[in-house]
Every structure is written in C-alpha cells, then in structure tokens.
mmCIF file of C-alpha atoms in Angstrom:
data_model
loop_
_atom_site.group_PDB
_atom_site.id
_atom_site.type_symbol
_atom_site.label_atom_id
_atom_site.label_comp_id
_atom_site.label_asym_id
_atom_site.label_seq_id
_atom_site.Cartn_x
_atom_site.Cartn_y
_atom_site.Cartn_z
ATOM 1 C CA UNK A 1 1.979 1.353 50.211
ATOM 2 C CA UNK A 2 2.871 0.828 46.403
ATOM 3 C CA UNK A 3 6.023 0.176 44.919
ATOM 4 C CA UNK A 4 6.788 2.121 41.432
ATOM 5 C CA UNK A 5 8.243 0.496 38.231
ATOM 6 C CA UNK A 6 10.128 2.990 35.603
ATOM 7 C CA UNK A 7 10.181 1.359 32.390
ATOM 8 C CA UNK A 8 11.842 3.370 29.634
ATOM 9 C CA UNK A 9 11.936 2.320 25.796
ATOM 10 C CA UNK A 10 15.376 2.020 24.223
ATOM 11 C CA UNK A 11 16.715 2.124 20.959
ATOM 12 C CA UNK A 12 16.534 -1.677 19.355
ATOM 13 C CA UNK A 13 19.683 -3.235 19.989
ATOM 14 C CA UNK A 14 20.601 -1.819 23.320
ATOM 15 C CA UNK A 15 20.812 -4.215 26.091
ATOM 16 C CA UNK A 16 17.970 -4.025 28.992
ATOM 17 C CA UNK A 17 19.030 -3.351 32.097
ATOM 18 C CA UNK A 18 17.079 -3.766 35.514
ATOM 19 C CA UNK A 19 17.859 -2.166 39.186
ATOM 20 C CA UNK A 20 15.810 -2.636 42.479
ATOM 21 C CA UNK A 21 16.095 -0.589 44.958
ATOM 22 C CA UNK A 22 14.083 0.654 48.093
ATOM 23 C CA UNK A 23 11.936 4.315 48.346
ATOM 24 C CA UNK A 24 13.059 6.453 50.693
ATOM 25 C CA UNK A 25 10.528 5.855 52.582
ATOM 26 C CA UNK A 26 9.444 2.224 52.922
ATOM 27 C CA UNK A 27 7.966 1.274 56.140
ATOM 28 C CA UNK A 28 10.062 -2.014 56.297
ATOM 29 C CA UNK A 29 12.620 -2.304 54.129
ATOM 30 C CA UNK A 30 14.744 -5.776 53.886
ATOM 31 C CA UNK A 31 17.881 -7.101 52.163
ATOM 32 C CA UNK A 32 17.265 -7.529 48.534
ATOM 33 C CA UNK A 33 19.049 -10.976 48.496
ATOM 34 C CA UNK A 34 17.001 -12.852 45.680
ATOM 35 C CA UNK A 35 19.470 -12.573 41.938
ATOM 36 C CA UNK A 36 17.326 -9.844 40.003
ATOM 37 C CA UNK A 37 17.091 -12.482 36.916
ATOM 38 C CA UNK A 38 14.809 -14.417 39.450
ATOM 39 C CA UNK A 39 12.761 -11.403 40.266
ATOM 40 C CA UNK A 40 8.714 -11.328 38.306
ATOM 41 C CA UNK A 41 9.699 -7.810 36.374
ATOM 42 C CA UNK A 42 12.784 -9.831 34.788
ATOM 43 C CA UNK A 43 11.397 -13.008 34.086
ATOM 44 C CA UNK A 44 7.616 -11.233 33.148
ATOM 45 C CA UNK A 45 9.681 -9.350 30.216
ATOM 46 C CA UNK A 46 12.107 -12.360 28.994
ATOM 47 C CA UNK A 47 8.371 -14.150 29.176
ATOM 48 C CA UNK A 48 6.921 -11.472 26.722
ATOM 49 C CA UNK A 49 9.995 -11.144 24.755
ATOM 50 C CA UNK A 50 9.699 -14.951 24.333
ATOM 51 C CA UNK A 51 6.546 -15.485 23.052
ATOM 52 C CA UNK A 52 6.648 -12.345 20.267
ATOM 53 C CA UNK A 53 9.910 -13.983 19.101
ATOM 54 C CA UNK A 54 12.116 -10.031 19.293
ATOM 55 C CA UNK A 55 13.628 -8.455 21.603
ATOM 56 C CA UNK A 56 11.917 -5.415 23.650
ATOM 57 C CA UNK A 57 14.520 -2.920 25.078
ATOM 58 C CA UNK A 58 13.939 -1.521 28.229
ATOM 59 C CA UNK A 59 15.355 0.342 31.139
ATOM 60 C CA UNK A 60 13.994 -0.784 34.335
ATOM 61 C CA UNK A 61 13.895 0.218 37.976
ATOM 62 C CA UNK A 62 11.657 -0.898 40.475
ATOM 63 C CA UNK A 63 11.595 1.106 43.411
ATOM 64 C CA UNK A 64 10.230 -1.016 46.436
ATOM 65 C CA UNK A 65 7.746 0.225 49.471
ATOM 66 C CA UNK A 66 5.607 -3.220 49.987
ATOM 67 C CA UNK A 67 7.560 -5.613 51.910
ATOM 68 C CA UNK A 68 9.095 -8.508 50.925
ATOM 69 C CA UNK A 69 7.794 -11.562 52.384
ATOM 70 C CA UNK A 70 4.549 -9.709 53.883
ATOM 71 C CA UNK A 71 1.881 -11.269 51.923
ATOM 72 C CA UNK A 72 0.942 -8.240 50.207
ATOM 73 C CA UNK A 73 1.697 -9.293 46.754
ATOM 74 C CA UNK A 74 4.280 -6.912 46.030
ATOM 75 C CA UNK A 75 6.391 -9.040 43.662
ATOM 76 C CA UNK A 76 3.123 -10.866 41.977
ATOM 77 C CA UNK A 77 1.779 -6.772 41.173
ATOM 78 C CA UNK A 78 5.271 -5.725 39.897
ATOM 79 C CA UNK A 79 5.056 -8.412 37.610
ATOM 80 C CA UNK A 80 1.236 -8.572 36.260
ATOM 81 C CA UNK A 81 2.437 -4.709 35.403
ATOM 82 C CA UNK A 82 5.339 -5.618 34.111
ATOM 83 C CA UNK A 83 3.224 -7.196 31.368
ATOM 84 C CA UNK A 84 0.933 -4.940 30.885
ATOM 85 C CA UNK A 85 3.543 -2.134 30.641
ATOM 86 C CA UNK A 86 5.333 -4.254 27.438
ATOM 87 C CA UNK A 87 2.217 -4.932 25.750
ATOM 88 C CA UNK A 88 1.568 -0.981 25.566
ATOM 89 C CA UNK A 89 4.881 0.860 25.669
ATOM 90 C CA UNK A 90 5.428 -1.588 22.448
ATOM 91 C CA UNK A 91 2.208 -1.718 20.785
ATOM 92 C CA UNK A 92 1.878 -5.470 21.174
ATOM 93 C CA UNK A 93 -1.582 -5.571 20.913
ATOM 94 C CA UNK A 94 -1.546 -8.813 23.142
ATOM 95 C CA UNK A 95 -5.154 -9.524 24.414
ATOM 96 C CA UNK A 96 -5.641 -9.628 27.705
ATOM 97 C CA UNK A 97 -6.325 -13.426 27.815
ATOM 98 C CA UNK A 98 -3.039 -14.280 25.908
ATOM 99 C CA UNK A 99 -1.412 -11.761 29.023
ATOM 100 C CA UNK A 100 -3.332 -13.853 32.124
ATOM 101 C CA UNK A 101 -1.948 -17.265 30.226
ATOM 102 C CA UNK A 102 1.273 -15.291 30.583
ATOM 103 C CA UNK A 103 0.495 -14.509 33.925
ATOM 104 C CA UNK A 104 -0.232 -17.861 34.989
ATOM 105 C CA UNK A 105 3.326 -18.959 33.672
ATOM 106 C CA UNK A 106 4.737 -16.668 36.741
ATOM 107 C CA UNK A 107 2.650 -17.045 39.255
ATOM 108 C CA UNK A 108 -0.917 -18.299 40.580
ATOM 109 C CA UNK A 109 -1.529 -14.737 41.793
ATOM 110 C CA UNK A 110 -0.809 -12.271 39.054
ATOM 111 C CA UNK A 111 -3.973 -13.137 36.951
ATOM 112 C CA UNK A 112 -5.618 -10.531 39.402
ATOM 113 C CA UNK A 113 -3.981 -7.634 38.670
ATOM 114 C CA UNK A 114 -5.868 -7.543 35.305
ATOM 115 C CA UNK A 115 -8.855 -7.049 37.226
ATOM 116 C CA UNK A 116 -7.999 -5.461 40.598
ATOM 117 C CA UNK A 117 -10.387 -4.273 42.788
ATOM 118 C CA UNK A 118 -12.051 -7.272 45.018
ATOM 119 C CA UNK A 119 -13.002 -10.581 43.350
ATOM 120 C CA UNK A 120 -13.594 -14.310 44.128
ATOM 121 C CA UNK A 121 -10.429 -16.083 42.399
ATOM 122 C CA UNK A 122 -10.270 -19.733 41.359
ATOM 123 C CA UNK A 123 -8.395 -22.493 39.924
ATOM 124 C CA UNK A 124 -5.218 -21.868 39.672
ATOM 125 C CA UNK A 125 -5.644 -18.352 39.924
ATOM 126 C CA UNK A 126 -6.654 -17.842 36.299
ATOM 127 C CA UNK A 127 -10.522 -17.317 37.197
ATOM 128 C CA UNK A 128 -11.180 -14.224 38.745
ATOM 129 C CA UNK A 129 -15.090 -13.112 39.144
ATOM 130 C CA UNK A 130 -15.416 -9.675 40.402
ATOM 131 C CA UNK A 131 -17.086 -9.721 43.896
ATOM 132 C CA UNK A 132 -17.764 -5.542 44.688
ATOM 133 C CA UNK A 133 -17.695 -4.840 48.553
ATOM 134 C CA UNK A 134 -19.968 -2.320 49.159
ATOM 135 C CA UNK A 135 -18.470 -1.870 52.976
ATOM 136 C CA UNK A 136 -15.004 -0.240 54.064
ATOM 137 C CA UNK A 137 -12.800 -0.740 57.112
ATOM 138 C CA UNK A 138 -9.929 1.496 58.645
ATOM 139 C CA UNK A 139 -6.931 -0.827 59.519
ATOM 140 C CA UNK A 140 -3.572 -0.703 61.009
ATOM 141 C CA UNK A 141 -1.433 -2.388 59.142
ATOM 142 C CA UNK A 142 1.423 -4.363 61.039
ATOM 143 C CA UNK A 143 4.797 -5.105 59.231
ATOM 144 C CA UNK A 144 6.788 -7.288 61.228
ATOM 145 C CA UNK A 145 11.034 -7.278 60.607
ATOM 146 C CA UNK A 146 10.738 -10.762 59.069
ATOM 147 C CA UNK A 147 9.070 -11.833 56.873
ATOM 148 C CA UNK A 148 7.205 -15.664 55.214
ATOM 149 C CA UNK A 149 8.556 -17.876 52.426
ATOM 150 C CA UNK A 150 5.197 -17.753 50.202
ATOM 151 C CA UNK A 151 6.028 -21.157 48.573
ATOM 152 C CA UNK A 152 6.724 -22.874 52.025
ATOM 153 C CA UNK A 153 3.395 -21.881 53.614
ATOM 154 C CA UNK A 154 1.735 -23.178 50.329
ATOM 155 C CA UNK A 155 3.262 -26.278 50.997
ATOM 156 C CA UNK A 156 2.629 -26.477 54.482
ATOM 157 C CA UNK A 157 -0.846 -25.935 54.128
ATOM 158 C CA UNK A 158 -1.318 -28.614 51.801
ATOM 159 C CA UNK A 159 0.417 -30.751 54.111
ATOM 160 C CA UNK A 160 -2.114 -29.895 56.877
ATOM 161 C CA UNK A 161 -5.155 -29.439 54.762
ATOM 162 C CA UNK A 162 -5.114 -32.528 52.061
ATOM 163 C CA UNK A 163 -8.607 -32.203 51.774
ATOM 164 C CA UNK A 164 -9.637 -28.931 51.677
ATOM 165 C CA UNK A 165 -12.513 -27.467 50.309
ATOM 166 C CA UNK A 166 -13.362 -24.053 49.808
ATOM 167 C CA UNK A 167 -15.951 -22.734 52.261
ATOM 168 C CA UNK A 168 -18.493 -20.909 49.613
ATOM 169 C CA UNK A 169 -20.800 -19.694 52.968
ATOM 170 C CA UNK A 170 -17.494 -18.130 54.530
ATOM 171 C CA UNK A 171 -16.472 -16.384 51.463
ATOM 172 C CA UNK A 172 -19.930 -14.991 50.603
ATOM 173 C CA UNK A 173 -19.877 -13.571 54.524
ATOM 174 C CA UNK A 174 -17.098 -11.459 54.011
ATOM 175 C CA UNK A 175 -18.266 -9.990 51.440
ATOM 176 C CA UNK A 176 -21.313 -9.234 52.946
ATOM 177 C CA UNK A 177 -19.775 -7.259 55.765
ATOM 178 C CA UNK A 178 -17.857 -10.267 58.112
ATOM 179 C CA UNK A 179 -14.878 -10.531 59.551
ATOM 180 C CA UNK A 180 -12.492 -11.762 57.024
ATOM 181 C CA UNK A 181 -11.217 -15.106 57.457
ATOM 182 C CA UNK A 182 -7.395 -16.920 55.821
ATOM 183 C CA UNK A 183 -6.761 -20.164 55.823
ATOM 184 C CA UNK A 184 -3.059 -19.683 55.017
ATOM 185 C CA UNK A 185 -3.060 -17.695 58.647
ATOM 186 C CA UNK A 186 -2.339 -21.396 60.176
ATOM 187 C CA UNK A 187 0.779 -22.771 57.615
ATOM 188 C CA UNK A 188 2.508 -19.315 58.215
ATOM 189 C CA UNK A 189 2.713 -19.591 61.917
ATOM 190 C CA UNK A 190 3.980 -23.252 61.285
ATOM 191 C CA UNK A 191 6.840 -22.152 58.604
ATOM 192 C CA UNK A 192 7.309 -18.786 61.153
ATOM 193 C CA UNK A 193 7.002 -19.346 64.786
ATOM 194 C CA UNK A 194 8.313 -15.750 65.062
ATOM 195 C CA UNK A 195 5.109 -14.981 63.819
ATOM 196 C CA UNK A 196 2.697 -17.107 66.032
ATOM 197 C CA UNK A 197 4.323 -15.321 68.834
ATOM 198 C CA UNK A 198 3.747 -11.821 67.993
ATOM 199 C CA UNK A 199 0.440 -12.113 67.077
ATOM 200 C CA UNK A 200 -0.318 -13.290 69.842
ATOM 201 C CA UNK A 201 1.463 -10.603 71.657
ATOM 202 C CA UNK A 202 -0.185 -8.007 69.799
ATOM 203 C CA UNK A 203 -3.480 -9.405 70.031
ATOM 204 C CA UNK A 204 -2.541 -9.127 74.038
ATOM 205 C CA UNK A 205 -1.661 -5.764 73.791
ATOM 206 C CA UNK A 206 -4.857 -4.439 72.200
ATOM 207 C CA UNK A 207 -7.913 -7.068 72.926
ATOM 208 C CA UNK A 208 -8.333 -7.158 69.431
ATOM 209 C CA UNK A 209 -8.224 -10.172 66.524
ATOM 210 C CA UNK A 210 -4.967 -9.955 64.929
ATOM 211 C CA UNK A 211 -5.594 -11.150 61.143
ATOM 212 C CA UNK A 212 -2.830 -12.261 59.117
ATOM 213 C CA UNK A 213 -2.502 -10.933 54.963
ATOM 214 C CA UNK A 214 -2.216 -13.580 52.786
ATOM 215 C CA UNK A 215 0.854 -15.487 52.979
ATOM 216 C CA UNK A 216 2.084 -13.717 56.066
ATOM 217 C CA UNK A 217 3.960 -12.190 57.730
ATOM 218 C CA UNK A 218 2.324 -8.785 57.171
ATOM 219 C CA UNK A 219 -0.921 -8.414 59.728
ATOM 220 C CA UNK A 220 -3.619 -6.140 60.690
ATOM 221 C CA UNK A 221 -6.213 -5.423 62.825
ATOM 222 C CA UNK A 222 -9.920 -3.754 61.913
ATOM 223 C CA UNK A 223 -10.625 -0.119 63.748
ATOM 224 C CA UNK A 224 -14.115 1.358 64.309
ATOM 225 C CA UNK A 225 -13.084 4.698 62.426
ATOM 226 C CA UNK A 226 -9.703 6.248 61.742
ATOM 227 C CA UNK A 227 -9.478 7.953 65.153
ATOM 228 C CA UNK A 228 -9.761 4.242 66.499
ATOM 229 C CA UNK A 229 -7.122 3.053 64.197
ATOM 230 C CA UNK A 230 -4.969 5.928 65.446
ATOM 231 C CA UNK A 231 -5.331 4.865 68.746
ATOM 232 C CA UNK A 232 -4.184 1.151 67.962
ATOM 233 C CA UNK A 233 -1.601 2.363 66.401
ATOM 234 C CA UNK A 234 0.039 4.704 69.169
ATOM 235 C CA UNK A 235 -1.210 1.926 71.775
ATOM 236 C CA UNK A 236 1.060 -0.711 69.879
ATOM 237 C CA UNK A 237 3.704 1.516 69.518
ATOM 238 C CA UNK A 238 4.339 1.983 73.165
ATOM 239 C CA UNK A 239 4.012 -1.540 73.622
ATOM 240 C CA UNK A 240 5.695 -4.000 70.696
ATOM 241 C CA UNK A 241 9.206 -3.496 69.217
ATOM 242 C CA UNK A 242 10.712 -4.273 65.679
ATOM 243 C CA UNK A 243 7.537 -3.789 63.739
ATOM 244 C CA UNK A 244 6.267 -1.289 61.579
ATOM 245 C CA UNK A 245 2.807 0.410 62.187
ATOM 246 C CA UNK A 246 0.523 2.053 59.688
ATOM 247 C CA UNK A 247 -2.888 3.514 59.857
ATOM 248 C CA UNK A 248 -5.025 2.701 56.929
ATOM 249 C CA UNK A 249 -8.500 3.955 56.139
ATOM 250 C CA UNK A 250 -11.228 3.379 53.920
ATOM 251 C CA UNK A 251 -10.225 -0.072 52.812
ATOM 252 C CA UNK A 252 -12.365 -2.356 51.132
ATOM 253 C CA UNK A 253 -11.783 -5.716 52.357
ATOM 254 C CA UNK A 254 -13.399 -8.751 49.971
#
C-alpha cells in the first residue's frame, strides 16, 4: 500500500498547481474533505519555498492508496517526500538536517522518512536511531470504513497518561522478536468507540490479538506464514462487514 506523488518542474513563473485524487485501486478509499492548502505536500513546498526565499514551480498530483485516518502515516510520508523531492528536482542542496528541522515544522512524524526502515524515535520526533529487526511477520492488514482524528488521540492520551514514561524493556522486546505493543491503541478506542467494538469483534472472530497501527483506526493481526494469513483473511471475510482485508507478508515489525 503506497500512495504516488508526480511532481513535475515548470517553467519559472508559472503558477503550481496541486490535485489529490484516489488510485484505482485503493483498498479503502474516503472523501477527500480536508482544503488541499492544508494538506503536508502543499504546505511541505510553500515551507521549502519559504525558507530559500524563490519560488519553485511545480505540478503536483498525489495519487492516494493508504487510508486516511488509518494510522499508517500516509499524509506524514507524502510530505517528508515532498521535501526531499524539492531539494533534488531543484538542486537545493539542502542538507538533510536543515530538511528534518523542516520536517519537524509539519509534523512530529515526518523526521522518519529520512531514515525509513525500523528505528527507535524520540523527542519530538526529530531523533531517530536506527533499530534493524532481524525477524519478519506475515500480517493481515484490517482497514476499517472510518477512520481516527490523529491529533485527538494525541490529546486523549495525554489526558489519560500525564505521566508517562517510555517503557525502554518493552521497546527493546519487540525488537527482539515480541509481540509489538501501542500505547496510542487505548486513546483511539476512547476518540472512536466504533473502533473498540470491532476489534473486539474481530478478535472474536479469529482467537487472535487484534493490534491497532499507530494512531488507529487501521489494525492487524500477526499470521504464522502467509498460508495462515490467507486463512485469516478469508475467515474474516465471511464473518465482518465494511472493512477492508489485506494479506501482507514478510514485514518487519520494530
């Protein structure tokens, strides 16, 4: 599941112009209902255009297949490229520290996408220390028809969790092989009682742990081997309505 972003050069002077739209095939496509000047590709290139002081003509079309509102960081990757993209198409020559301060200005999550991969993020989101998982797991991946307001399950969990800490021993398990763990799992079923009660079916359904991405409301559940994840899959299908199933394999999970 990727989205792509088409950025074209044009001639200094023209005007840049932007246009979302959804793939042809994306598993659970939504309303686009957000004004595109508030969307990360548009305010990641006024952002660059800002700080080298000219403009930097583009044409730009973003053509969605992550979900919105499914915790998979679709927006917060669109944008970290976004920046990227500028500082080559235009020979910028930015370093990549000046583009994570950048970054940050958007969003506490796009400082990753200058490393990728799995890693052990901090702060604000501007230290990222790669953390290689040297273990994979199949998936099915669960997209519900709704999805979670990111900043209102931020808020939410600060609200429950005033004095949180972050659980070092926890962390280092999953990368060693354990179940993952996220904290955010608990504000999202707060902000979305939709969602509380379909995990909760679908954990039902299959006997498994239903584990919630990020932010929500995206979910999946670990399989033994892709066959197994198959079998999820076409178990769930038969059993829940209005959400979208995928098989995934060979994830690496940190």
């Amino acid at each position: 599941i990727y989205d792509d972003l088409r950025i074209t050069p044009l001639e200094n002077g023209q005007p840049s112009t932007f246009s979302i739209d959804w793939a042809d095939n994306a598993p659970s496509p939504s309303e686009i209902d957000w004004p595109i000047e508030k969307d990360l590709i548009v305010r990641g290139h006024a952002l660059v255009e800002q700080y080298v002081g000219h403009k930097l003509p583009v044409q730009v079309k973003l053509n969605k297949r992550i979900p919105v509102g499914g915790g998979l960081a679709g927006g917060s990757s669109d944008g970290a490229i976004m920046l990227r993209a500028l500082n080559e198409i235009f020979s910028l020559q930015l370093p990549r520290e000046t583009l994570i301060d950048l970054a940050m200005q958007l969003g506490s999550d796009l400082a990753f996408f200058f490393s990728g991969g799995s890693a052990i993020v901090t702060g604000r989101g501007e230290g990222v220390v790669d953390a290689p998982v040297n273990h994979t797991h199949h998936l099915v991946l669960i997209l519900p028809d709704f999805g979670c307001p990111t900043g209102k399950v931020y808020r939410t969990f600060d609200e429950l969790n005033s004095d949180a800490i972050v659980d070092e021993v926890a962390v280092q398990a999953v990368i060693d092989g354990a179940a993952p763990f996220n904290d955010l799992a608990e504000p999202a079923m707060t902000v979305q009682s939709r969602l509380r009660t379909l995990r909760q079916q679908l954990s039902d359904a299959c006997g498994q742990t239903v584990h919630i991405t990020g932010s929500g409301a995206g979910m999946f559940i670990l399989a033994d081997d892709a066959a197994h994840a198959d079998r999820i899959k076409d178990h769930l299908r038969k059993t829940t309505a209005d959400v979208a199933l995928l098989t995934t394999h060979s994830v690496a999970i940190g």
